[in-house]
Amino acid sequence: MSKGSPGPTPGFLVWRLANKWRVAVDRALAPLGLTHAQYSLVASLYGMQRDGERPSQRRLADHTGLEALYVSKLARALESAGLIGRTRDPRDPRAVQLALTEQGLTVTQQAVTVVQGLLQQLLEPLGGLDDPRTRAFTDELTALLDAPLAPSQPNDESTQGTTP
């Protein structure tokens, strides 16, 4: 950034932080044979199973915010690796239920420990995981994630004549 520029935009900073986090998680989990995206799936599945749920791929997609087709692709790869099982839902033959295998449970627990350590490192500048600044940051991120976001339509009269 040059001295005359107003600084990075919030969107740019969110993008940079997301990429920094993804790369760090990918590198840290590589010895366990997981990518960040796969971790998102198995860690979410782990939490849901602990709560007594056996989610469908669709439910897991909704929970993680990932596209259903991408969850299906990840689930197939994780099944091939022996980390999850995929079975037809007896109540809905179109749905596929997911569950961690014993090996998947072991790998996921190890991965959660690794990622928790990374999270502590990431949040150290805010005072750590239990600091009020971190809780406020989490609340702000949650507010942003909860806000609907749809691209504006180029022919929308309300945006004509304005600049982004």
Coordinates of N, CA and C in Angstrom, one line a residue:
M1 N 0.8 -1.2 0.0 CA 0.0 0.0 0.0 C 0.9 1.2 0.0
S2 N 0.5 2.2 -0.8 CA 1.3 3.4 -0.8 C 0.8 4.3 0.3
K3 N 1.7 5.4 0.6 CA 1.4 6.3 1.7 C 0.1 7.0 1.5
G4 N -0.3 7.3 0.3 CA -1.5 8.1 0.0 C -2.8 7.2 0.0
S5 N -2.7 5.9 0.1 CA -3.9 5.1 0.1 C -4.5 5.1 1.5
P6 N -5.8 4.9 1.5 CA -6.5 4.9 2.8 C -6.3 3.6 3.6
G7 N -5.6 2.7 3.1 CA -5.4 1.4 3.8 C -6.2 0.3 3.2
P8 N -6.0 -0.9 3.6 CA -6.7 -2.1 3.1 C -8.2 -2.0 3.5
T9 N -9.0 -2.5 2.6 CA -10.5 -2.5 2.9 C -10.8 -3.7 3.8
P10 N -11.9 -3.7 4.5 CA -12.3 -4.8 5.3 C -12.4 -6.1 4.5
G11 N -12.9 -6.0 3.3 CA -13.0 -7.2 2.5 C -11.7 -7.8 2.2
F12 N -10.7 -7.0 1.9 CA -9.3 -7.5 1.6 C -8.8 -8.1 2.8
L13 N -8.9 -7.5 4.0 CA -8.4 -8.1 5.2 C -9.1 -9.4 5.6
V14 N -10.4 -9.5 5.4 CA -11.1 -10.8 5.6 C -10.5 -11.9 4.7
W15 N -10.3 -11.5 3.4 CA -9.8 -12.5 2.4 C -8.4 -12.9 2.8
R16 N -7.6 -11.9 3.2 CA -6.2 -12.3 3.6 C -6.2 -13.2 4.9
L17 N -7.0 -12.9 5.9 CA -7.1 -13.7 7.1 C -7.6 -15.1 6.8
A18 N -8.6 -15.2 6.0 CA -9.1 -16.5 5.6 C -8.0 -17.3 4.9
N19 N -7.3 -16.7 4.0 CA -6.2 -17.4 3.3 C -5.1 -17.8 4.2
K20 N -4.7 -16.9 5.1 CA -3.7 -17.2 6.1 C -4.1 -18.4 7.0
W21 N -5.3 -18.4 7.4 CA -5.8 -19.5 8.3 C -5.9 -20.8 7.5
R22 N -6.4 -20.8 6.3 CA -6.5 -22.0 5.5 C -5.1 -22.6 5.2
V23 N -4.2 -21.8 4.8 CA -2.8 -22.3 4.6 C -2.2 -22.8 5.8
A24 N -2.4 -22.2 7.0 CA -1.8 -22.6 8.2 C -2.4 -24.0 8.6
V25 N -3.7 -24.1 8.5 CA -4.4 -25.4 8.8 C -4.0 -26.5 7.9
D26 N -3.9 -26.2 6.6 CA -3.5 -27.2 5.6 C -2.1 -27.7 5.9
R27 N -1.2 -26.8 6.3 CA 0.2 -27.2 6.6 C 0.2 -28.1 7.9
A28 N -0.5 -27.6 8.9 CA -0.5 -28.3 10.2 C -1.1 -29.7 10.1
L29 N -2.1 -29.8 9.3 CA -2.9 -31.1 9.2 C -2.3 -32.1 8.1
A30 N -1.4 -31.6 7.3 CA -0.9 -32.5 6.3 C -0.3 -33.8 6.8
P31 N 0.4 -33.8 8.0 CA 0.9 -35.0 8.5 C -0.3 -36.0 8.9
L32 N -1.5 -35.5 9.1 CA -2.6 -36.4 9.5 C -3.4 -36.8 8.2
G33 N -2.9 -36.3 7.0 CA -3.6 -36.6 5.8 C -4.9 -35.8 5.5
L34 N -5.0 -34.7 6.2 CA -6.2 -33.9 6.0 C -5.9 -32.5 5.4
T35 N -6.9 -32.0 4.7 CA -6.8 -30.6 4.2 C -7.7 -29.8 5.1
H36 N -7.7 -28.5 5.0 CA -8.5 -27.6 5.8 C -10.0 -27.9 5.5
A37 N -10.4 -28.1 4.3 CA -11.8 -28.4 3.9 C -12.2 -29.7 4.5
Q38 N -11.4 -30.7 4.4 CA -11.7 -32.0 5.0 C -11.8 -31.9 6.5
Y39 N -10.9 -31.1 7.1 CA -11.0 -30.9 8.6 C -12.3 -30.3 8.9
S40 N -12.8 -29.3 8.2 CA -14.0 -28.6 8.5 C -15.2 -29.6 8.5
L41 N -15.1 -30.6 7.6 CA -16.1 -31.6 7.5 C -16.1 -32.6 8.7
V42 N -14.9 -33.1 9.0 CA -14.8 -34.1 10.0 C -14.9 -33.5 11.4
A43 N -14.4 -32.3 11.6 CA -14.6 -31.7 12.9 C -16.1 -31.3 13.2
S44 N -16.8 -30.9 12.2 CA -18.2 -30.6 12.3 C -19.0 -31.9 12.6
L45 N -18.6 -32.9 11.8 CA -19.3 -34.2 12.0 C -19.0 -34.8 13.4
Y46 N -17.8 -34.6 13.9 CA -17.4 -35.0 15.3 C -18.3 -34.3 16.3
G47 N -18.5 -33.0 16.2 CA -19.3 -32.3 17.1 C -20.8 -32.7 17.0
M48 N -21.3 -32.9 15.8 CA -22.7 -33.3 15.6 C -22.9 -34.7 16.2
Q49 N -21.9 -35.6 16.0 CA -22.1 -37.0 16.5 C -22.0 -36.9 18.0
R50 N -21.2 -36.1 18.6 CA -21.1 -36.0 20.1 C -22.5 -35.5 20.6
D51 N -23.2 -34.7 19.8 CA -24.5 -34.3 20.3 C -25.6 -35.3 19.9
G52 N -25.3 -36.5 19.4 CA -26.2 -37.5 19.1 C -26.8 -37.5 17.7
E53 N -26.3 -36.7 16.9 CA -26.8 -36.5 15.5 C -26.0 -37.4 14.5
R54 N -26.7 -37.9 13.6 CA -26.1 -38.6 12.4 C -26.6 -37.8 11.2
P55 N -25.8 -36.8 10.9 CA -26.3 -35.8 9.8 C -26.3 -36.4 8.4
S56 N -27.1 -35.9 7.6 CA -27.1 -36.1 6.2 C -26.0 -35.2 5.6
Q57 N -25.6 -35.5 4.3 CA -24.6 -34.7 3.7 C -25.2 -33.2 3.5
R58 N -26.5 -33.1 3.3 CA -27.2 -31.8 3.1 C -27.1 -31.1 4.5
R59 N -27.4 -31.7 5.6 CA -27.3 -31.1 6.9 C -25.9 -30.6 7.2
L60 N -24.9 -31.4 6.9 CA -23.5 -31.1 7.1 C -23.1 -29.9 6.2
A61 N -23.6 -29.9 5.0 CA -23.3 -28.8 4.1 C -23.9 -27.5 4.7
D62 N -25.2 -27.5 5.2 CA -25.8 -26.4 5.8 C -25.0 -25.9 7.0
H63 N -24.6 -26.9 7.8 CA -23.8 -26.6 9.0 C -22.5 -25.9 8.7
T64 N -21.8 -26.4 7.7 CA -20.4 -25.9 7.4 C -20.4 -24.7 6.5
G65 N -21.5 -24.5 5.8 CA -21.5 -23.4 4.8 C -20.9 -23.8 3.5
L66 N -20.6 -25.0 3.3 CA -20.0 -25.5 2.1 C -21.1 -25.9 1.1
E67 N -20.8 -25.9 -0.1 CA -21.8 -26.3 -1.1 C -22.0 -27.8 -1.0
A68 N -23.3 -28.3 -1.2 CA -23.6 -29.7 -1.0 C -22.8 -30.6 -2.0
L69 N -22.6 -30.1 -3.2 CA -21.8 -30.9 -4.1 C -20.3 -31.1 -3.6
Y70 N -19.8 -30.0 -3.0 CA -18.4 -30.1 -2.5 C -18.4 -31.0 -1.3
V71 N -19.4 -31.0 -0.4 CA -19.4 -31.9 0.7 C -19.5 -33.3 0.2
S72 N -20.2 -33.6 -0.8 CA -20.3 -34.9 -1.4 C -18.9 -35.4 -1.8
K73 N -18.2 -34.5 -2.5 CA -16.9 -34.8 -3.0 C -15.9 -35.1 -1.9
L74 N -16.0 -34.2 -0.9 CA -15.1 -34.4 0.3 C -15.5 -35.7 1.0
A75 N -16.8 -36.0 1.2 CA -17.2 -37.2 1.9 C -16.7 -38.4 1.2
R76 N -16.8 -38.4 -0.1 CA -16.3 -39.6 -0.9 C -14.8 -39.8 -0.7
A77 N -14.0 -38.7 -0.7 CA -12.6 -38.8 -0.4 C -12.3 -39.3 1.0
L78 N -13.0 -38.8 2.0 CA -12.9 -39.2 3.4 C -13.3 -40.7 3.6
E79 N -14.3 -41.1 2.8 CA -14.7 -42.5 2.9 C -13.6 -43.4 2.3
S80 N -13.1 -43.0 1.2 CA -12.0 -43.8 0.6 C -10.8 -43.9 1.5
A81 N -10.5 -42.8 2.3 CA -9.4 -42.8 3.3 C -9.8 -43.6 4.6
G82 N -11.0 -44.1 4.7 CA -11.4 -44.9 5.8 C -11.8 -44.0 7.0
L83 N -12.0 -42.7 6.8 CA -12.3 -41.8 8.0 C -13.8 -41.6 8.3
I84 N -14.6 -41.8 7.2 CA -16.1 -41.7 7.5 C -16.8 -42.8 6.7
G85 N -18.0 -43.1 7.2 CA -18.9 -44.0 6.6 C -20.1 -43.2 6.0
R86 N -20.5 -43.7 4.8 CA -21.7 -43.1 4.2 C -22.7 -44.1 4.0
T87 N -24.0 -43.9 4.5 CA -25.0 -44.9 4.3 C -26.3 -44.1 3.9
R88 N -27.2 -44.9 3.3 CA -28.5 -44.3 2.9 C -29.3 -44.1 4.1
D89 N -30.0 -43.0 4.2 CA -30.9 -42.7 5.3 C -32.2 -43.5 5.1
P90 N -32.5 -44.4 6.1 CA -33.7 -45.2 6.0 C -35.0 -44.5 5.9
R91 N -35.0 -43.2 6.3 CA -36.2 -42.4 6.2 C -36.3 -41.7 4.9
D92 N -35.2 -41.5 4.2 CA -35.2 -40.8 2.9 C -34.1 -41.4 2.0
P93 N -34.6 -42.2 1.1 CA -33.6 -42.9 0.2 C -32.7 -42.0 -0.6
R94 N -33.1 -40.7 -0.8 CA -32.3 -39.8 -1.5 C -31.1 -39.3 -0.7
A95 N -31.2 -39.3 0.6 CA -30.3 -38.7 1.5 C -29.2 -39.7 1.9
V96 N -28.0 -39.2 2.1 CA -26.9 -40.0 2.6 C -26.4 -39.5 4.0
Q97 N -26.4 -40.4 4.9 CA -26.0 -40.1 6.3 C -24.5 -40.3 6.4
L98 N -23.8 -39.5 7.3 CA -22.4 -39.6 7.5 C -22.1 -39.9 8.9
A99 N -21.0 -40.7 9.1 CA -20.5 -40.9 10.5 C -19.1 -41.2 10.4
L100 N -18.4 -40.7 11.5 CA -16.9 -41.0 11.6 C -16.7 -42.5 11.9
T101 N -15.7 -43.1 11.3 CA -15.3 -44.4 11.6 C -14.4 -44.3 12.9
E102 N -14.0 -45.4 13.4 CA -13.1 -45.4 14.6 C -11.8 -44.7 14.2
Q103 N -11.2 -45.0 13.0 CA -10.0 -44.3 12.6 C -10.3 -42.8 12.4
G104 N -11.5 -42.5 11.8 CA -11.8 -41.1 11.6 C -11.9 -40.4 12.9
L105 N -12.5 -41.0 13.9 CA -12.6 -40.4 15.3 C -11.2 -40.1 15.8
T106 N -10.3 -41.1 15.7 CA -8.9 -40.9 16.2 C -8.2 -39.7 15.5
V107 N -8.3 -39.7 14.2 CA -7.6 -38.7 13.4 C -8.3 -37.3 13.7
T108 N -9.6 -37.3 13.8 CA -10.3 -36.0 14.1 C -9.9 -35.5 15.4
Q109 N -9.8 -36.3 16.4 CA -9.4 -35.8 17.7 C -8.0 -35.2 17.7
Q110 N -7.1 -35.9 17.0 CA -5.8 -35.3 16.8 C -5.8 -34.0 16.1
A111 N -6.6 -33.9 15.1 CA -6.7 -32.7 14.2 C -7.2 -31.6 15.1
V112 N -8.2 -31.8 15.9 CA -8.8 -30.8 16.7 C -7.8 -30.2 17.6
T113 N -7.0 -31.1 18.2 CA -5.9 -30.6 19.1 C -4.9 -29.7 18.4
V114 N -4.5 -30.1 17.2 CA -3.6 -29.3 16.3 C -4.2 -27.9 16.0
V115 N -5.5 -28.0 15.6 CA -6.1 -26.7 15.2 C -6.4 -25.8 16.4
Q116 N -6.7 -26.4 17.5 CA -6.8 -25.5 18.7 C -5.5 -24.8 19.1
G117 N -4.4 -25.5 18.9 CA -3.1 -24.8 19.1 C -2.9 -23.7 18.1
L118 N -3.2 -23.9 16.9 CA -3.1 -22.8 15.9 C -4.0 -21.7 16.2
L119 N -5.2 -22.0 16.7 CA -6.2 -20.9 17.0 C -5.7 -20.1 18.2
Q120 N -5.0 -20.7 19.2 CA -4.4 -20.0 20.3 C -3.4 -19.0 19.7
Q121 N -2.5 -19.5 18.8 CA -1.5 -18.7 18.2 C -2.1 -17.5 17.4
L122 N -3.2 -17.8 16.7 CA -3.8 -16.7 15.9 C -4.4 -15.6 16.8
L123 N -5.0 -16.1 17.9 CA -5.7 -15.1 18.8 C -4.8 -14.5 19.8
E124 N -3.6 -14.9 19.9 CA -2.7 -14.3 20.9 C -2.6 -12.8 20.9
P125 N -2.6 -12.2 19.7 CA -2.6 -10.7 19.7 C -3.8 -10.0 20.3
L126 N -4.9 -10.8 20.4 CA -6.1 -10.3 21.0 C -6.2 -10.7 22.5
G127 N -5.2 -11.4 23.0 CA -5.2 -11.8 24.4 C -5.5 -13.2 24.6
G128 N -5.7 -14.0 23.5 CA -6.0 -15.4 23.6 C -7.4 -15.8 23.5
L129 N -7.7 -17.0 23.6 CA -9.0 -17.5 23.3 C -10.1 -17.0 24.3
D130 N -9.7 -16.8 25.5 CA -10.7 -16.5 26.6 C -10.8 -15.0 26.8
D131 N -10.0 -14.2 26.1 CA -10.0 -12.7 26.3 C -11.3 -12.1 25.8
P132 N -11.7 -11.0 26.5 CA -12.9 -10.3 26.1 C -12.8 -9.7 24.7
R133 N -11.6 -9.4 24.2 CA -11.4 -8.9 22.9 C -11.7 -10.0 21.9
T134 N -11.3 -11.2 22.2 CA -11.6 -12.3 21.3 C -13.1 -12.6 21.2
R135 N -13.7 -12.5 22.4 CA -15.2 -12.7 22.4 C -15.9 -11.7 21.6
A136 N -15.4 -10.4 21.7 CA -16.0 -9.3 20.9 C -15.7 -9.5 19.4
F137 N -14.5 -10.0 19.1 CA -14.2 -10.3 17.7 C -15.0 -11.4 17.1
T138 N -15.3 -12.4 17.9 CA -16.1 -13.5 17.5 C -17.6 -13.0 17.3
D139 N -18.0 -12.1 18.2 CA -19.4 -11.6 18.0 C -19.5 -10.8 16.7
E140 N -18.4 -10.0 16.4 CA -18.4 -9.2 15.1 C -18.4 -10.1 13.9
L141 N -17.6 -11.2 14.0 CA -17.5 -12.1 12.8 C -18.9 -12.8 12.7
T142 N -19.5 -13.2 13.8 CA -20.8 -13.8 13.7 C -21.9 -12.9 13.1
A143 N -21.8 -11.6 13.4 CA -22.8 -10.6 12.9 C -22.6 -10.5 11.4
L144 N -21.3 -10.5 10.9 CA -21.0 -10.4 9.5 C -21.5 -11.7 8.8
L145 N -21.3 -12.9 9.4 CA -21.7 -14.1 8.8 C -23.2 -14.2 8.7
D146 N -23.9 -13.7 9.7 CA -25.4 -13.7 9.7 C -26.0 -12.8 8.7
A147 N -25.3 -11.8 8.3 CA -25.9 -10.8 7.4 C -26.1 -11.4 6.0
P148 N -27.2 -11.2 5.4 CA -27.4 -11.7 4.1 C -26.5 -11.0 3.1
L149 N -26.0 -11.7 2.1 CA -25.1 -11.1 1.2 C -25.4 -11.6 -0.2
A150 N -25.9 -10.7 -1.0 CA -26.3 -11.1 -2.4 C -25.7 -10.0 -3.3
P151 N -25.2 -10.4 -4.4 CA -24.6 -9.4 -5.4 C -25.7 -8.5 -5.8
S152 N -25.4 -7.2 -6.0 CA -26.4 -6.2 -6.5 C -26.6 -6.5 -8.0
Q153 N -27.8 -6.2 -8.4 CA -28.1 -6.4 -9.8 C -27.7 -5.2 -10.6
P154 N -27.0 -5.3 -11.7 CA -26.5 -4.2 -12.5 C -27.6 -3.3 -13.0
N155 N -28.8 -3.8 -13.2 CA -29.9 -2.9 -13.7 C -30.8 -2.5 -12.6
D156 N -30.4 -2.7 -11.3 CA -31.2 -2.3 -10.2 C -31.2 -0.7 -10.2
E157 N -32.4 -0.1 -10.3 CA -32.6 1.3 -10.3 C -32.0 2.0 -9.0
S158 N -32.1 1.3 -7.9 CA -31.6 1.9 -6.6 C -30.1 2.1 -6.6
T159 N -29.4 1.3 -7.5 CA -27.9 1.5 -7.4 C -27.4 2.2 -8.6
Q160 N -28.3 2.6 -9.6 CA -27.8 3.4 -10.7 C -27.3 4.7 -10.3
G161 N -26.2 5.1 -10.9 CA -25.6 6.4 -10.6 C -24.8 6.4 -9.3
T162 N -24.6 5.3 -8.6 CA -23.8 5.3 -7.4 C -22.6 4.5 -7.7
T163 N -21.5 4.7 -7.0 CA -20.3 3.9 -7.1 C -20.1 3.0 -5.9
P164 N -19.5 1.8 -6.2 CA -19.4 0.9 -5.0 C -18.4 1.4 -4.0

